[in-house]
Tab-separated table of C-alpha atoms in Angstrom:
chain	number	residue	atom	x	y	z
A	4	MET	CA	50.560	97.340	21.081
A	5	ASN	CA	54.337	96.424	20.915
A	6	LEU	CA	55.967	99.307	18.919
A	7	THR	CA	59.059	98.787	16.916
A	8	ILE	CA	61.853	101.195	16.094
A	9	LYS	CA	60.356	101.453	12.622
A	10	ASP	CA	57.125	102.575	14.214
A	11	ILE	CA	58.688	105.403	16.006
A	12	ALA	CA	60.754	106.350	12.948
A	13	LYS	CA	57.433	106.523	10.851
A	14	MET	CA	55.635	108.745	13.486
A	15	ALA	CA	58.630	111.081	13.689
A	16	GLY	CA	59.177	111.187	9.884
A	17	VAL	CA	62.719	110.112	10.299
A	18	SER	CA	64.694	106.863	9.357
A	19	PRO	CA	65.046	103.884	11.729
A	20	GLY	CA	68.865	104.632	11.918
A	21	THR	CA	68.153	108.191	13.149
A	22	VAL	CA	66.013	106.728	15.973
A	23	SER	CA	68.705	104.249	16.866
A	24	LYS	CA	71.363	106.979	17.014
A	25	ILE	CA	69.174	109.163	19.273
A	26	ILE	CA	68.376	106.189	21.592
A	27	ASN	CA	72.100	105.329	21.938
A	28	ASN	CA	73.223	109.076	22.291
A	29	TYR	CA	75.127	109.401	19.111
A	30	GLY	CA	76.057	112.831	17.884
A	31	GLY	CA	75.265	114.403	14.550
A	32	ILE	CA	71.525	114.794	15.097
A	33	SER	CA	69.799	118.251	15.344
A	34	GLU	CA	68.446	119.086	18.695
A	35	LYS	CA	64.918	119.701	17.077
A	36	THR	CA	64.966	116.226	15.646
A	37	LYS	CA	66.204	114.686	18.822
A	38	LYS	CA	63.431	116.417	20.881
A	39	LYS	CA	60.790	115.313	18.328
A	40	VAL	CA	61.883	111.515	18.642
A	41	LEU	CA	62.311	111.572	22.319
A	42	ASP	CA	58.797	113.299	22.851
A	43	ILE	CA	57.264	110.435	20.737
A	44	ILE	CA	59.153	107.854	22.853
A	45	GLN	CA	58.001	109.321	25.956
A	46	GLU	CA	54.373	109.716	24.999
A	47	THR	CA	54.236	106.100	23.599
A	48	GLY	CA	56.302	104.492	26.294
A	49	TYR	CA	58.374	102.876	23.730
A	50	GLN	CA	61.234	100.685	25.212
A	51	PRO	CA	63.891	99.772	22.681
A	52	THR	CA	64.623	96.004	22.557
A	53	PHE	CA	67.831	94.460	23.641
A	54	SER	CA	68.679	93.442	20.187
A	55	ALA	CA	67.998	96.936	18.744
A	56	LYS	CA	70.522	98.253	21.246
A	57	ALA	CA	73.088	95.675	20.679
A	58	LEU	CA	72.867	96.027	16.876
A	59	ALA	CA	73.213	99.953	17.299
A	60	THR	CA	76.140	99.928	19.630
A	61	LYS	CA	77.854	96.710	18.451
A	62	LYS	CA	78.163	95.922	22.132
A	63	SER	CA	75.701	93.961	24.257
A	64	ASN	CA	77.289	94.183	27.586
A	65	LEU	CA	76.560	90.561	27.941
A	66	ILE	CA	79.074	87.814	28.981
A	67	GLY	CA	78.526	84.231	28.236
A	68	LEU	CA	79.135	81.815	31.120
A	69	ILE	CA	80.233	78.291	29.957
A	70	TYR	CA	80.734	75.331	32.293
A	71	ALA	CA	82.773	73.247	29.776
A	72	GLY	CA	83.467	69.651	29.240
A	73	LYS	CA	81.530	66.413	28.838
A	74	VAL	CA	82.044	65.942	32.562
A	75	ASN	CA	81.505	69.459	33.771
A	76	VAL	CA	81.457	70.779	37.219
A	77	ASP	CA	78.174	71.027	39.054
A	78	PHE	CA	76.723	74.551	39.376
A	79	THR	CA	76.631	74.133	43.091
A	80	HIS	CA	80.197	72.871	43.457
A	81	PRO	CA	81.490	74.839	46.438
A	82	PHE	CA	84.847	75.842	44.716
A	83	PHE	CA	83.589	76.939	41.552
A	84	ASN	CA	80.408	78.525	43.014
A	85	GLU	CA	82.544	80.844	44.962
A	86	VAL	CA	84.764	81.719	42.029
A	87	VAL	CA	81.822	82.360	39.804
A	88	THR	CA	80.186	84.637	42.555
A	89	SER	CA	83.349	86.635	42.700
A	90	PHE	CA	83.365	86.961	38.846
A	91	LYS	CA	79.747	87.897	38.670
A	92	LYS	CA	80.138	90.618	41.385
A	93	THR	CA	83.219	92.126	39.690
A	94	ILE	CA	81.821	91.789	35.997
A	95	GLY	CA	78.601	93.358	37.234
A	96	SER	CA	80.559	96.412	38.519
A	97	LEU	CA	82.006	96.830	35.147
A	98	GLY	CA	78.643	97.021	33.591
A	99	TYR	CA	77.997	93.512	32.282
A	100	ASP	CA	75.265	91.100	32.691
A	101	ILE	CA	75.788	87.296	32.385
A	102	ILE	CA	73.951	84.602	30.296
A	103	MET	CA	74.615	81.081	30.954
A	104	PHE	CA	75.132	78.506	28.214
A	105	SER	CA	74.185	75.038	29.025
A	106	ASN	CA	75.766	72.022	27.305
A	107	GLU	CA	73.283	69.362	28.613
A	108	GLN	CA	71.897	68.914	25.000
A	109	PHE	CA	75.215	69.776	23.363
A	110	TYR	CA	76.130	66.424	21.999
A	111	LYS	CA	72.498	65.520	21.016
A	112	ASP	CA	71.792	68.625	18.809
A	113	ASN	CA	75.443	69.342	17.695
A	114	GLY	CA	75.139	72.637	19.447
A	115	SER	CA	77.652	75.492	18.805
A	116	TYR	CA	78.861	77.900	21.410
A	117	LEU	CA	79.890	80.170	18.671
A	118	ALA	CA	76.512	80.407	17.089
A	119	ARG	CA	74.961	81.031	20.414
A	120	CYS	CA	77.593	83.719	21.117
A	121	ARG	CA	76.742	85.409	17.850
A	122	HIS	CA	73.067	85.049	18.388
A	123	PHE	CA	73.105	86.963	21.539
A	124	HIS	CA	75.864	89.231	20.524
A	125	VAL	CA	77.966	88.560	23.614
A	126	ASP	CA	81.027	90.639	24.241
A	127	GLY	CA	83.045	87.777	25.572
A	128	CYS	CA	82.900	84.517	27.639
A	129	VAL	CA	84.300	83.085	30.697
A	130	ILE	CA	84.675	79.419	30.628
A	131	ILE	CA	84.956	77.046	33.697
A	132	ALA	CA	87.091	74.066	33.384
A	133	GLY	CA	85.429	70.685	33.089
A	134	GLU	CA	86.808	67.297	31.725
A	135	GLU	CA	86.952	66.221	28.163
A	136	VAL	CA	86.547	69.915	27.005
A	137	GLU	CA	84.467	69.970	23.721
A	138	ASP	CA	86.189	71.318	20.470
A	139	ALA	CA	83.526	73.952	20.398
A	140	ILE	CA	85.380	75.737	23.237
A	141	TYR	CA	88.416	76.176	21.112
A	142	GLU	CA	86.368	77.186	18.180
A	143	LEU	CA	85.533	80.340	20.240
A	144	VAL	CA	89.109	81.108	20.508
A	145	ARG	CA	89.770	80.465	16.876
A	146	GLU	CA	87.103	82.860	15.890
A	147	GLU	CA	88.611	85.472	18.286
A	148	ILE	CA	85.642	85.570	20.640
A	149	PRO	CA	87.150	87.413	23.762
A	150	CYS	CA	87.378	84.422	26.139
A	151	MET	CA	88.912	84.025	29.664
A	152	GLY	CA	89.376	80.513	31.230
A	153	ILE	CA	89.237	79.563	34.847
A	154	ASP	CA	91.465	76.602	35.632
A	155	LEU	CA	91.383	76.000	31.721
A	156	GLU	CA	94.323	76.814	29.512
A	157	LEU	CA	93.292	78.966	26.655
A	158	SER	CA	95.568	80.920	24.179
A	159	GLY	CA	95.034	83.320	21.378
A	160	PRO	CA	95.033	86.975	20.622
A	161	LYS	CA	91.705	87.314	22.367
A	162	ALA	CA	92.048	84.708	25.046
A	163	SER	CA	93.937	84.086	28.315
A	164	PHE	CA	93.410	82.305	31.604
A	165	VAL	CA	93.760	82.432	35.461
A	166	MET	CA	94.689	79.394	37.336
A	167	SER	CA	96.070	78.579	40.796
A	168	ASP	CA	99.749	77.569	40.663
A	169	ASN	CA	98.956	73.938	40.974
A	170	VAL	CA	102.508	72.601	40.967
A	171	ASN	CA	103.668	74.893	43.851
A	172	LEU	CA	100.366	74.005	45.710
A	173	SER	CA	101.451	70.406	45.684
A	174	ARG	CA	104.921	71.254	46.690
A	175	LYS	CA	103.729	72.906	49.990
A	176	VAL	CA	101.695	69.867	50.930
A	177	ILE	CA	104.644	67.351	50.404
A	178	GLN	CA	107.016	69.776	52.199
A	179	HIS	CA	104.686	69.894	55.116
A	180	PHE	CA	104.359	66.186	55.363
A	181	TYR	CA	108.080	65.858	55.121
A	182	LEU	CA	108.624	68.352	57.973
A	183	GLN	CA	106.140	66.383	60.072
A	184	GLY	CA	108.418	63.350	59.745
A	185	THR	CA	106.056	61.739	57.144
A	186	ARG	CA	107.721	59.706	54.446
A	187	ASP	CA	105.167	57.313	53.085
A	188	ILE	CA	102.629	59.510	50.970
A	189	GLY	CA	99.659	58.625	48.882
A	190	PHE	CA	97.912	60.703	46.244
A	191	ILE	CA	94.081	60.994	45.151
A	192	GLY	CA	93.751	62.801	41.959
A	193	GLY	CA	90.509	63.619	39.775
A	194	GLN	CA	90.548	62.085	36.228
A	195	GLU	CA	93.967	60.991	35.317
A	196	ASP	CA	94.098	62.983	32.300
A	197	SER	CA	92.767	66.164	33.866
A	198	ALA	CA	94.936	69.169	33.583
A	199	ILE	CA	94.534	70.095	37.178
A	200	THR	CA	95.331	66.563	38.333
A	201	MET	CA	98.430	66.419	36.064
A	202	PHE	CA	99.781	69.700	37.477
A	203	ARG	CA	99.166	68.739	41.082
A	204	GLU	CA	100.585	65.213	40.493
A	205	LYS	CA	103.637	66.816	38.858
A	206	GLY	CA	104.233	68.920	41.940
A	207	VAL	CA	103.824	65.899	44.125
A	208	ARG	CA	106.222	63.592	42.201
A	209	GLU	CA	108.853	66.342	41.686
A	210	THR	CA	108.835	67.294	45.310
A	211	MET	CA	109.027	63.710	46.567
A	212	ASP	CA	111.912	63.083	44.153
A	213	GLN	CA	113.761	66.126	45.449
A	214	LEU	CA	113.352	65.059	48.969
A	215	GLY	CA	114.365	61.516	48.303
A	216	LEU	CA	110.923	60.064	49.113
A	217	GLU	CA	109.967	56.699	47.677
A	218	ILE	CA	107.022	56.895	45.174
A	219	HIS	CA	104.601	53.872	45.628
A	220	GLN	CA	102.609	53.837	42.488
A	221	GLU	CA	99.924	51.731	44.029
A	222	TRP	CA	99.219	54.611	46.438
A	223	PHE	CA	98.505	57.015	43.432
A	224	GLN	CA	94.799	56.606	42.674
A	225	TYR	CA	92.231	58.562	40.807
A	226	GLY	CA	88.687	59.703	41.049
A	227	ASP	CA	86.468	62.581	39.685
A	228	PHE	CA	86.874	65.363	42.274
A	229	HIS	CA	83.703	64.131	44.109
A	230	GLU	CA	83.238	62.408	47.555
A	231	GLU	CA	82.270	58.936	46.440
A	232	SER	CA	85.357	58.640	43.987
A	233	GLY	CA	87.527	59.666	46.920
A	234	TYR	CA	86.033	56.929	49.098
A	235	GLN	CA	86.711	54.330	46.212
A	236	ALA	CA	90.153	55.514	45.514
A	237	MET	CA	91.193	55.430	49.317
A	238	ASN	CA	89.882	51.907	49.494
A	239	LYS	CA	92.237	50.821	46.556
A	240	ILE	CA	95.052	52.304	48.513
A	241	LEU	CA	94.107	50.443	51.585
A	242	GLU	CA	93.939	47.093	49.729
A	243	THR	CA	97.718	47.183	49.466
A	244	LYS	CA	99.871	45.202	51.945
A	245	ALA	CA	101.101	48.332	53.589
A	246	TYR	CA	99.385	51.728	53.683
A	247	PRO	CA	100.657	55.368	53.612
A	248	GLN	CA	101.203	57.502	56.560
A	249	ALA	CA	99.411	60.409	54.808
A	250	VAL	CA	97.315	61.203	51.696
A	251	PHE	CA	97.054	64.246	49.574
A	252	ALA	CA	93.453	64.410	47.815
A	253	VAL	CA	93.353	67.092	45.153
A	254	SER	CA	89.708	68.227	46.264
A	255	ASP	CA	88.251	68.513	49.664
A	256	MET	CA	85.274	66.440	48.591
A	257	MET	CA	87.621	63.603	47.613
A	258	ALA	CA	89.332	64.075	51.005
A	259	PHE	CA	86.084	63.773	52.881
A	260	GLY	CA	85.556	60.559	50.983
A	261	ALA	CA	88.986	59.184	51.842
A	262	ILE	CA	88.415	59.935	55.556
A	263	ASP	CA	85.268	57.923	55.468
A	264	ALA	CA	87.104	54.935	53.803
A	265	ILE	CA	89.872	55.030	56.388
A	266	ARG	CA	87.307	55.029	59.228
A	267	ASP	CA	85.404	52.253	57.745
A	268	LYS	CA	88.562	50.137	57.780
A	269	GLY	CA	88.854	50.725	61.473
A	270	LEU	CA	91.735	53.299	61.272
A	271	ARG	CA	91.954	56.627	62.622
A	272	VAL	CA	92.568	60.206	61.086
A	273	PRO	CA	95.104	61.498	61.709
A	274	GLU	CA	96.589	59.079	64.287
A	275	ASP	CA	96.930	56.419	61.623
A	276	ILE	CA	96.700	58.287	58.318
A	277	SER	CA	96.938	62.055	57.867
A	278	VAL	CA	94.799	63.627	55.165
A	279	ILE	CA	95.045	67.034	53.303
A	280	GLY	CA	92.519	68.186	50.863
A	281	CYS	CA	92.494	71.128	48.440
A	282	ASP	CA	90.037	74.191	47.932
A	283	ASP	CA	89.189	75.117	51.537
A	284	ILE	CA	85.437	74.813	51.169
A	285	ASP	CA	83.252	75.771	54.053
A	286	ALA	CA	82.694	72.251	55.153
A	287	CYS	CA	86.438	71.870	56.046
A	288	ARG	CA	85.972	74.086	59.124
A	289	HIS	CA	82.997	71.891	60.356
A	290	SER	CA	84.022	68.313	59.583
A	291	SER	CA	85.391	66.002	62.205
A	292	PRO	CA	88.245	66.134	62.242
A	293	LYS	CA	88.492	69.578	60.733
A	294	LEU	CA	89.993	69.128	57.308
A	295	SER	CA	93.541	70.392	56.625
A	296	THR	CA	93.653	71.805	53.112
A	297	VAL	CA	95.056	73.986	50.549
A	298	ARG	CA	93.166	77.443	50.220
A	299	GLN	CA	92.925	78.668	46.750
A	300	ASP	CA	92.121	82.339	46.533
A	301	LYS	CA	88.752	81.972	45.012
A	302	GLU	CA	87.806	85.656	45.143
A	303	GLN	CA	91.136	86.576	43.461
A	304	LEU	CA	90.482	84.050	40.812
A	305	GLY	CA	87.061	85.533	40.039
A	306	LYS	CA	88.144	89.120	40.215
A	307	LEU	CA	91.178	88.655	37.849
A	308	ALA	CA	89.166	86.761	35.281
A	309	ALA	CA	86.615	89.648	35.254
A	310	TYR	CA	89.094	92.504	34.880
A	311	MET	CA	91.172	90.541	32.375
A	312	LEU	CA	88.309	89.625	30.263
A	313	ASN	CA	87.071	93.223	30.337
A	314	ASP	CA	90.624	94.344	29.094
A	315	ILE	CA	90.405	91.888	26.280
A	316	ILE	CA	87.009	93.119	25.150
A	317	ASN	CA	88.272	96.609	25.200
A	318	GLY	CA	91.191	95.942	23.052
A	319	LYS	CA	94.038	94.604	24.969
A	320	SER	CA	95.319	91.666	23.159
A	321	GLU	CA	97.562	88.642	24.086
A	322	LEU	CA	97.255	89.004	27.922
A	323	LYS	CA	99.675	86.515	29.475
A	324	PRO	CA	97.984	83.895	31.742
A	325	VAL	CA	98.141	84.507	35.615
A	326	PHE	CA	98.923	81.921	38.071
A	327	ILE	CA	97.814	82.613	41.671
A	328	ASP	CA	99.508	81.458	44.843
A	329	SER	CA	97.709	79.433	47.622
A	330	ASN	CA	98.063	78.841	51.318
A	331	LEU	CA	98.343	75.628	53.237
A	332	VAL	CA	95.804	75.649	56.078
A	333	VAL	CA	96.639	73.028	58.780
A	334	ARG	CA	93.793	72.005	60.939
A	335	GLU	CA	93.106	68.549	62.688
A	336	SER	CA	93.326	65.941	60.017
């Protein structure tokens, strides 16, 4: 028999509200009444439901995890997987559990993140950047659900975001190429209208301009952050009459694809074309050649997102966004 809070209240001769207050350690209840209710709970083995606790405390200790966008990152993507692992560990230490919201059927059934958040009484949401982010994400912010974006710009009294300093990240790559005597530089971005691509391309173009380096537009190609698109983008670059001395790919996965394309053309890395990626996923250390890359502080991104979201949930409003520095890791490519 599945007992409800009403059943316990009836057995104890008190109101359901009184039982709820006792379960959630509210004051103002006599010791005699408290003992009577607790004895009945122990004797019956009654377990209060999650929804009963949430309604009583106005807090669920649940965080919604959303992978946003029509083109969203895969759950196993090495970069975001490490960021989310750090976030989960930190948010768990602060007393929260995570519920994942899928958007696989989102466009078929006109789903609403806001409706789901209200249904599960989530205390807040962490949102991982994808491409073509749906308006429903910004609906959460407008309705003042506490939200924290990772690599996704969010603004509002109960929203903020953490992101690598993508402009400075690219600046380090171009300056490194320049100091190595490299003047002819190509660029492989993700989707051309992606915020991450735009920030990183901005850093590339600004730094090349500062250093007086010629920008060859035909050497600027775009993909979708995954390996096959890096291969295709590099092939387009290699179709030009002359090819660059070096290429910066804005993800390690695209960098691996670019290296394959270079080799398939009978060229060598780094002797003919140097390649630098971005993310410093584990595979970089084991590839041949070992991939030079920009290491983003994935653990720091996850930790900051957790602590900042917790602060917003607990009443700190209008937290300013945080941009995290990165490190260039020079290996063999």
